[in-house]
Structures are given as structure tokens and as C-alpha cells.
Coordinates of N, CA, C and O in Angstrom, one line a residue:
X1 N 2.3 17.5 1.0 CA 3.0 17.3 -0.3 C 2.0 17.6 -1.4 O 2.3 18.1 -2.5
X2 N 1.0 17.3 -1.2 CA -0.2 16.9 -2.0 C -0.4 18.9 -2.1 O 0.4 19.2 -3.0
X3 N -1.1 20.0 -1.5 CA -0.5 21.1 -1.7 C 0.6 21.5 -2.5 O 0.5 22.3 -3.4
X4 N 1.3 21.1 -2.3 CA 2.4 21.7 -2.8 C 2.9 21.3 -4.2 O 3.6 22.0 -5.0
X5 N 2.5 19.7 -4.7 CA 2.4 19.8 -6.1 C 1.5 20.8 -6.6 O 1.8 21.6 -7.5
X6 N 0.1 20.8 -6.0 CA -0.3 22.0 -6.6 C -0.2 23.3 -7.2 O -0.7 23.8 -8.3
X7 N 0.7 24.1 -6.0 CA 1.1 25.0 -6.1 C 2.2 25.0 -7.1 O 2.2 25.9 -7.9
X8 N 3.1 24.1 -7.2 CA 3.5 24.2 -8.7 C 3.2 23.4 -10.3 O 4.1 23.1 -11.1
X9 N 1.7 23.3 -10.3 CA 1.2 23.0 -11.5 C 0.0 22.0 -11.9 O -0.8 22.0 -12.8
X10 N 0.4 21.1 -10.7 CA -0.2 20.3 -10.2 C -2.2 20.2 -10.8 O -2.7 21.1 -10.2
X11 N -3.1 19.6 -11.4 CA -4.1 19.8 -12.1 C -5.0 19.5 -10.7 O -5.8 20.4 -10.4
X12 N -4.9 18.2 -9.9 CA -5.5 18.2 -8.8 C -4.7 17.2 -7.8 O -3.8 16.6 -8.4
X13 N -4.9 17.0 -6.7 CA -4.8 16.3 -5.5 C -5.6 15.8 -5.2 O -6.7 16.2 -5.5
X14 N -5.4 14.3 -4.2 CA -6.4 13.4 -3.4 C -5.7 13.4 -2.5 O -4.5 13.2 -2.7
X15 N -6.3 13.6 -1.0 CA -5.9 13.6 0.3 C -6.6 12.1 0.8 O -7.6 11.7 0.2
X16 N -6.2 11.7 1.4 CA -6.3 10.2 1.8 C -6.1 10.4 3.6 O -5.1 11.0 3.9
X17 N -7.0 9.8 4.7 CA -6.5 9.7 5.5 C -7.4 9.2 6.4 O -8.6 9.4 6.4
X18 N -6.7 8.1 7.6 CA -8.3 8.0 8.6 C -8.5 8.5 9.3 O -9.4 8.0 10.1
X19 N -7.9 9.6 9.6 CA -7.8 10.9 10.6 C -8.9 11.8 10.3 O -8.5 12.5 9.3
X20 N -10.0 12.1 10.7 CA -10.7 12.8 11.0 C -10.0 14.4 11.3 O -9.8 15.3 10.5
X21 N -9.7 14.5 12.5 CA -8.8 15.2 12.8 C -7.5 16.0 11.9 O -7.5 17.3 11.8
X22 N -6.7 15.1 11.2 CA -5.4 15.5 10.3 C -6.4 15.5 8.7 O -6.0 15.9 7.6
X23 N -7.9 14.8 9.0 CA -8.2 15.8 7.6 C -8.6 17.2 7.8 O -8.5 18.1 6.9
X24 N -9.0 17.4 8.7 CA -9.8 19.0 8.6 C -8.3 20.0 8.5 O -8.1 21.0 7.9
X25 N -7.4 19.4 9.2 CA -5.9 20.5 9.2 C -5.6 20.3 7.7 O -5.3 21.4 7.1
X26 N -5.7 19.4 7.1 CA -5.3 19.6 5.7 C -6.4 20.5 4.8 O -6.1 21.4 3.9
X27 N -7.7 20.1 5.2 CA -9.2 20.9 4.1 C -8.6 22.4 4.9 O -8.3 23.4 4.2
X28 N -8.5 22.4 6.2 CA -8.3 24.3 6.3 C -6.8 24.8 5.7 O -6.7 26.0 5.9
X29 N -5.8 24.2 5.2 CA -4.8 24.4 4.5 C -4.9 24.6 3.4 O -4.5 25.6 2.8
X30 N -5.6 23.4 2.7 CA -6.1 23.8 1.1 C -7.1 25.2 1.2 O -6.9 25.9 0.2
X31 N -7.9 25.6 1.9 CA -8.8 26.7 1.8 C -7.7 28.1 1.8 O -7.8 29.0 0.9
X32 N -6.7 28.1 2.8 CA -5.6 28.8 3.0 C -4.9 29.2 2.2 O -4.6 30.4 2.4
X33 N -4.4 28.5 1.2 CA -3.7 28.3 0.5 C -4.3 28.3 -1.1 O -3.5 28.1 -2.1
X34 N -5.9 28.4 -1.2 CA -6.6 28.7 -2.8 C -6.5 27.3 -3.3 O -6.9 27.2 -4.5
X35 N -6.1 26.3 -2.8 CA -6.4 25.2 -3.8 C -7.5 24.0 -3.2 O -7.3 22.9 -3.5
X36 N -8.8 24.3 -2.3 CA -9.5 23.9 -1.8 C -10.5 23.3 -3.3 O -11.2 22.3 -3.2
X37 N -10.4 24.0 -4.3 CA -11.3 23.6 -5.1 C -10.7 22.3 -6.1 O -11.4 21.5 -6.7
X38 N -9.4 22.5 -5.9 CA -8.3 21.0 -6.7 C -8.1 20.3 -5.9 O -7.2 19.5 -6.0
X39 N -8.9 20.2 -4.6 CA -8.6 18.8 -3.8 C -9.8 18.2 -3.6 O -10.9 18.8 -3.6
X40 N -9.6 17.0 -3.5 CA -10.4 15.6 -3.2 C -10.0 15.2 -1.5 O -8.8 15.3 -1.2
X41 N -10.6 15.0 -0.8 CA -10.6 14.9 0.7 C -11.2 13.4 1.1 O -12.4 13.2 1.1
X42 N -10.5 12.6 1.4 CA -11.3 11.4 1.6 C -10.6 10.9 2.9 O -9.4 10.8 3.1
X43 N -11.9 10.6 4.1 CA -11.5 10.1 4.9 C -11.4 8.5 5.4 O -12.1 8.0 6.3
X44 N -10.8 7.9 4.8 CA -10.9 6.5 4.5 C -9.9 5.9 4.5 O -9.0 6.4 3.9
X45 N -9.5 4.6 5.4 CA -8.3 3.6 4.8 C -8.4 3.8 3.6 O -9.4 4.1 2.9
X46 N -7.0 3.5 3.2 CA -6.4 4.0 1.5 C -7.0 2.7 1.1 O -7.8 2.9 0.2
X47 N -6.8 1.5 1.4 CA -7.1 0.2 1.1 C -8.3 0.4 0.6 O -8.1 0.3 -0.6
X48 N -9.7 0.7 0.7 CA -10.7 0.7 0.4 C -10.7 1.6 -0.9 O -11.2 1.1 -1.9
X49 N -10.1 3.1 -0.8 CA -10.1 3.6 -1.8 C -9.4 3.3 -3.0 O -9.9 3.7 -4.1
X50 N -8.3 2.4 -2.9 CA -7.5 1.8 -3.9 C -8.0 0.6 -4.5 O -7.6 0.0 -5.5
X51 N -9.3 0.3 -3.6 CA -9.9 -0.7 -4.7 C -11.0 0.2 -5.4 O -11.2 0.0 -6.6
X52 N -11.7 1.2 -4.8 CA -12.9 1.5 -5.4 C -12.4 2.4 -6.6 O -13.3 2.8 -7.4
X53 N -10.9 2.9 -7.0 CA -10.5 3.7 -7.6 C -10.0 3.1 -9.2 O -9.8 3.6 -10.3
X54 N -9.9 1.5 -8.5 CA -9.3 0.9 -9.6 C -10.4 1.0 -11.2 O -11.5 0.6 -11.1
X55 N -9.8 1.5 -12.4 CA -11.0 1.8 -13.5 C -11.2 2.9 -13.5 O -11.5 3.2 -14.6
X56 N -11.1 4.0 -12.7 CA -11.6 5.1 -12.5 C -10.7 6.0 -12.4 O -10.8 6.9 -13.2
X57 N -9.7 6.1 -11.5 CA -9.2 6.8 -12.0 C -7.0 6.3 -11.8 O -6.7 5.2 -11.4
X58 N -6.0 7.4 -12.2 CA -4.6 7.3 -12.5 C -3.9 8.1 -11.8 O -4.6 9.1 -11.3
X59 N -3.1 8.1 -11.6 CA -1.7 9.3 -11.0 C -0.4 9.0 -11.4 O 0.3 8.0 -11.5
X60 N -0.2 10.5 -11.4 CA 1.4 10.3 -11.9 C 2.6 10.8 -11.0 O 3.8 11.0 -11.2
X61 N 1.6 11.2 -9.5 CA 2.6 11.4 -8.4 C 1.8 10.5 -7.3 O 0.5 10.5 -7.3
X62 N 2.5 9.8 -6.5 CA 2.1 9.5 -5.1 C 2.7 9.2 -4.4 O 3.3 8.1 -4.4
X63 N 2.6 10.2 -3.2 CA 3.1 10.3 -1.9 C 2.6 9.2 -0.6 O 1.6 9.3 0.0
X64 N 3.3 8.3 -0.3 CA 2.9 7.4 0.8 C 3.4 7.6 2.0 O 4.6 7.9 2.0
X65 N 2.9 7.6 3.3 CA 3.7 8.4 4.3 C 2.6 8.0 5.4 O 1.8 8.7 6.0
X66 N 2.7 6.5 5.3 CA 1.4 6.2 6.5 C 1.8 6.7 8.0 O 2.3 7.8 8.0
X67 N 1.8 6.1 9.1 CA 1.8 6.1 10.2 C 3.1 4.7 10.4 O 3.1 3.6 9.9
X68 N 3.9 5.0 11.1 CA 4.9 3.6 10.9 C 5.0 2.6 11.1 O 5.7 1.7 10.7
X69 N 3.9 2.7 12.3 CA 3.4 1.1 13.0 C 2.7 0.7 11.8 O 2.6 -0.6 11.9
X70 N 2.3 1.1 10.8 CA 1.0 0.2 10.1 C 2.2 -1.0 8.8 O 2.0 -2.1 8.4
X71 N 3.7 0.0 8.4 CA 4.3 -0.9 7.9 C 4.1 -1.4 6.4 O 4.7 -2.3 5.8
X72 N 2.7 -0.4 6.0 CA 2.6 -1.0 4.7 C 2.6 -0.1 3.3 O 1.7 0.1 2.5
X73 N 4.0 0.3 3.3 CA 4.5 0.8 2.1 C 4.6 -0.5 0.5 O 4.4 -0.4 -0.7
X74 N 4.9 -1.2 1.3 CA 4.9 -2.3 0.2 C 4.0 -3.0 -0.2 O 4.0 -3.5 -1.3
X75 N 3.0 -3.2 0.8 CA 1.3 -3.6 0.4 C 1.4 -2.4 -0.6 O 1.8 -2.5 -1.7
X76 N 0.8 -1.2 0.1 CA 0.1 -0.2 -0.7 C 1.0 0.4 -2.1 O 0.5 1.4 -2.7
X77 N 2.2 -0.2 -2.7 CA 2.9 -0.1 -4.1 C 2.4 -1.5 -4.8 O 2.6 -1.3 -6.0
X78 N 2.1 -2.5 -4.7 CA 1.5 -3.9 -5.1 C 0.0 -3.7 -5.2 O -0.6 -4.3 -6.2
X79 N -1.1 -2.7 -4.2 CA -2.8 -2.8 -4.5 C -2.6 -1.4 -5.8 O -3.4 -1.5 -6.8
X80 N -1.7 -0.4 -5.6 CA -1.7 0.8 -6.3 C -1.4 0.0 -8.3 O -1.9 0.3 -9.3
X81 N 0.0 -1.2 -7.9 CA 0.4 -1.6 -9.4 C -1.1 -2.6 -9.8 O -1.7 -2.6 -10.9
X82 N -1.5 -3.5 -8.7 CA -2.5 -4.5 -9.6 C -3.9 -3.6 -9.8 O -4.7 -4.2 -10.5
X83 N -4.3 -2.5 -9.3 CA -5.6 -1.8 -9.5 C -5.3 -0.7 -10.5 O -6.2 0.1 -10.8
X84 N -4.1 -0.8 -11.0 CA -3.6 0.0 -12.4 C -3.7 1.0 -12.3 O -4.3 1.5 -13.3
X85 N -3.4 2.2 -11.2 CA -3.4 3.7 -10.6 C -2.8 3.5 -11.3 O -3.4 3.0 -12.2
X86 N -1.1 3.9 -11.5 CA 0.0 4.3 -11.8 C -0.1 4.8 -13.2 O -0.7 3.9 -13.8
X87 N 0.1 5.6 -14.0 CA 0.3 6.0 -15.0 C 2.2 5.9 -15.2 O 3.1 6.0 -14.3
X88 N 2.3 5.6 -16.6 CA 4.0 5.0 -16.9 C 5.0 6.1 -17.0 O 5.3 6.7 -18.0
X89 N 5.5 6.4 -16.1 CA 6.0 7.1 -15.6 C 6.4 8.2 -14.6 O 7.2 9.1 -14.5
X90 N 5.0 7.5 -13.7 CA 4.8 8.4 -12.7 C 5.7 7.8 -11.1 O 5.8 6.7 -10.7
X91 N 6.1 9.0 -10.4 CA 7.0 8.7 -9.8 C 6.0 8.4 -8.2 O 5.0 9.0 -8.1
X92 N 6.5 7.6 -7.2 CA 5.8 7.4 -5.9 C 7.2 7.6 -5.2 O 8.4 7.5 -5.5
X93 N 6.5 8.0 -3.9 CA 7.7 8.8 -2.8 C 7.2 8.1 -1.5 O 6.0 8.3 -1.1
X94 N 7.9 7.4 -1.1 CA 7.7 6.4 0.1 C 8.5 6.9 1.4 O 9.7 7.1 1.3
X95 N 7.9 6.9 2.4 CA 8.3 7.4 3.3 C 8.0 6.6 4.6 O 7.0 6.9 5.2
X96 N 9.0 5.5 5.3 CA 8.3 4.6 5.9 C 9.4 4.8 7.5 O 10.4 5.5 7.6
X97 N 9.0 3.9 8.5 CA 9.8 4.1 9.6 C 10.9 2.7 9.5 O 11.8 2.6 8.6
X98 N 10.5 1.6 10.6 CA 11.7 0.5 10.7 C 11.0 -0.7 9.5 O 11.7 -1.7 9.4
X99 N 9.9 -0.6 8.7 CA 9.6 -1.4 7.8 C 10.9 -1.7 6.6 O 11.6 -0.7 6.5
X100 N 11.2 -2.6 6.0 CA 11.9 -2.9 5.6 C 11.4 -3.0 4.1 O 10.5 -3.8 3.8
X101 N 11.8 -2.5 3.5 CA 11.4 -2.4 1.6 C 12.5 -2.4 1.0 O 13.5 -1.7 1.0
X102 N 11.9 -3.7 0.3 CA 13.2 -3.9 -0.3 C 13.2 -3.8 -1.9 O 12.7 -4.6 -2.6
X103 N 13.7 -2.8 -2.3 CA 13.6 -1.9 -3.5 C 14.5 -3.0 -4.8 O 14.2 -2.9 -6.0
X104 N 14.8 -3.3 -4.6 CA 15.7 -4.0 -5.7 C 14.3 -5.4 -6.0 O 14.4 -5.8 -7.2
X105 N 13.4 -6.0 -5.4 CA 12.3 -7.0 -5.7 C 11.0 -5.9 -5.9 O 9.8 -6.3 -5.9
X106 N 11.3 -5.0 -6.0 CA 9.9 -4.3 -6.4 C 9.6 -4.2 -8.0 O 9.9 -3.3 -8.7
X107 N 9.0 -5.3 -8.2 CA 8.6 -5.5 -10.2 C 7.5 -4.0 -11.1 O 6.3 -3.6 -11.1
X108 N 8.6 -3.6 -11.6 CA 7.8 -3.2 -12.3 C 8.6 -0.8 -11.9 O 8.3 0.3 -12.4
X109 N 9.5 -1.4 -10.9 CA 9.8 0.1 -10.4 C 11.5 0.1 -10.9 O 12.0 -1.0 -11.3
X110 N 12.0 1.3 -10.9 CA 13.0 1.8 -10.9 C 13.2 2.7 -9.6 O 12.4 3.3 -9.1
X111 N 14.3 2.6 -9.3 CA 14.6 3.0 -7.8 C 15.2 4.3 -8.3 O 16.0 4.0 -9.1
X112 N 15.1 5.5 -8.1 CA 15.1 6.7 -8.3 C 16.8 7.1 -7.4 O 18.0 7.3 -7.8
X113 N 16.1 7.3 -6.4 CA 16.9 7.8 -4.7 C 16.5 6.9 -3.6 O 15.4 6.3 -3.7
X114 N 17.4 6.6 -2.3 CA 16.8 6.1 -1.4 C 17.9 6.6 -0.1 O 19.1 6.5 -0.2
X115 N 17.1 7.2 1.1 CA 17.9 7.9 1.5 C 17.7 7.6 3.2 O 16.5 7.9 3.3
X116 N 17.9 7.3 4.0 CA 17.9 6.9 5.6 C 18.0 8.0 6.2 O 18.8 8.8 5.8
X117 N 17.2 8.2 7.5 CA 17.0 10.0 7.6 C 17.0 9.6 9.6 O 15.9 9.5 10.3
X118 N 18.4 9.4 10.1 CA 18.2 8.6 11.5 C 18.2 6.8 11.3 O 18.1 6.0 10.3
X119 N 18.3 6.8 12.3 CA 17.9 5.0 12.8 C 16.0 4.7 12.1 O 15.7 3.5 11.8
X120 N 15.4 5.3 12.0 CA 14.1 4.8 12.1 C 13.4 5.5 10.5 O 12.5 4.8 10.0
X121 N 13.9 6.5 10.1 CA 13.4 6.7 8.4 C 13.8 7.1 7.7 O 14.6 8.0 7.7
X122 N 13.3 6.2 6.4 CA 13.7 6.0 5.1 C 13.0 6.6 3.9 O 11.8 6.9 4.0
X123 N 13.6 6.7 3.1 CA 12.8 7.4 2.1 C 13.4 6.9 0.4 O 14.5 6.9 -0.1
X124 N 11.9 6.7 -0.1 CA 12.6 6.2 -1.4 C 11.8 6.9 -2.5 O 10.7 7.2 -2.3
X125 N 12.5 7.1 -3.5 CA 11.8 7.5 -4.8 C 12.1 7.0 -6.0 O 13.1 7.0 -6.7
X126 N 10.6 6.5 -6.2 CA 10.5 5.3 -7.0 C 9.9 5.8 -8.4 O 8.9 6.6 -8.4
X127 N 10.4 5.5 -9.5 CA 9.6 5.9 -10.9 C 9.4 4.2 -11.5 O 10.1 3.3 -11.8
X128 N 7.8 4.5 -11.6 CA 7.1 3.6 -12.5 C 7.6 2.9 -13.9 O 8.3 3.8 -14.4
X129 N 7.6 1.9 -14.7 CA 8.2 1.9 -15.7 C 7.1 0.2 -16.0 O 7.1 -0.3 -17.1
X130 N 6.6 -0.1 -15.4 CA 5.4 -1.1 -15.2 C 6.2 -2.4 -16.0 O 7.4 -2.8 -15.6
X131 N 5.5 -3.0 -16.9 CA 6.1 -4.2 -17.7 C 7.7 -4.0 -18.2 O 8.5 -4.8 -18.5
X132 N 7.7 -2.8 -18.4 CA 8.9 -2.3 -19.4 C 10.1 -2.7 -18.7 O 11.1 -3.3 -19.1
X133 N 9.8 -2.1 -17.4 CA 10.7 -2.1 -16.2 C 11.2 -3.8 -15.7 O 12.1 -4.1 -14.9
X134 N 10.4 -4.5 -16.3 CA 11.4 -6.1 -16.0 C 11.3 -7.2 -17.1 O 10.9 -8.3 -17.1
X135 N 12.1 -6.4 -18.3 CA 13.0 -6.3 -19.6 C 14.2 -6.5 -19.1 O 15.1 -6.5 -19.9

């Protein structure tokens, strides 16, 4: 996904993953594809990086799409709002398996789309709207 904002406008990307492995398929895709020099490559639980990010830097797109056993779409929308990533009106695209998120107690989001894809995933898109949003 992270590509492909790129490719339409997109200023840069951060790749996030603890895959060793599914990062090098992504760095030889960005090289592939000319936008190796607009990406950030980090092989790290996101957890770590969502704290060390907080202050530093923002986004106004993010794609979450862990692995489905791990289940934590809803952690990682709560460390992303209290470490103040989110820029106000930026949209997050969640993509989770049988975890259960429950979009209607998420403070601070507007529920976009939410769409069931099979018995096992879900997909929601969420636009930021921070304090405004629980007015």
C-alpha cells in the first residue's frame, strides 16, 4: 500500500515490519518500482517505533495490516492517537482477521467504510477528526 500511495503523490512512506524476510520483498519492490529513495524501511515491532516516533514525526495515511494472531488493531489506533502521529484528518485503513474492533467506542475517529471480506476479514476506514470528533 505504502508503494502505491507513492506512486500517486504520495511525498514518502515508512515500511514497518519484523520480518526480515517480507522486508527485503518490499526494499526490492521499492527499488523496482523508483521509489526506493521515498521509503523508510524499519525492521522493528511497530510498538517500539510508535514510541520512538512520538515528537518527531506525523502521517496522514496509515495502513495497519498486522499478522491476525497478534490482534492488535486497536492497541496500535490508541499508541498511534496518544503518541500524536495522526495528523487531523488523516485517514487509517485497518485490516484485521477474527479480532473484534469496535468502531463505534473508538474516541476521537469517524468510521469512514467497514466492510467483512469472508468469515475471518475485516476492513475498516477510519478518518481522524481527534478532539473534534467527540463534540
Amino acid at each position: 500500500m505504502g508503494l502505491e500511495a507513492l506512486s500517486r503523490g504520495a511525498v514518502r512512506a515508512v515500511f514497518i515490519d519484523e520480518g526480515r524476510d517480507a522486508m527485503e520483498i518490499i526494499k526490492e519492490n521499492a527499488k523496482k518500482t523508483g521509489f526506493y529513495e521515498k521509503s523508510h524501511f524499519l525492521v522493528s515491532d511497530y510498538r517500539n517505533h510508535l514510541r520512538k516516533a512520538a515528537g518527531r514525526e506525523t502521517f496522514d495515511i496509515v495502513f495497519i495490516d498486522p499478522p491476525y494472531a497478534m490482534a492488535c488493531c486497536t492497541e496500535a489506533l490508541r499508541r498511534l492517537t496518544e503518541a500524536e502521529l495522526l495528523l487531523m484528518g488523516a485517514l487509517v485503513v485497518l485490516e484485521s482477521g477474527e479480532e473484534t474492533i469496535d468502531t463505534e467506542a473508538l474516541q476521537g475517529f469517524e468510521v469512514q467504510k467497514s466492510t467483512a471480506y469472508g468469515k475471518k476479514t475485516a476492513v475498516h476506514i477510519l478518518l481522524y477528526r481527534g478532539d473534534e470528533g467527540n463534540e
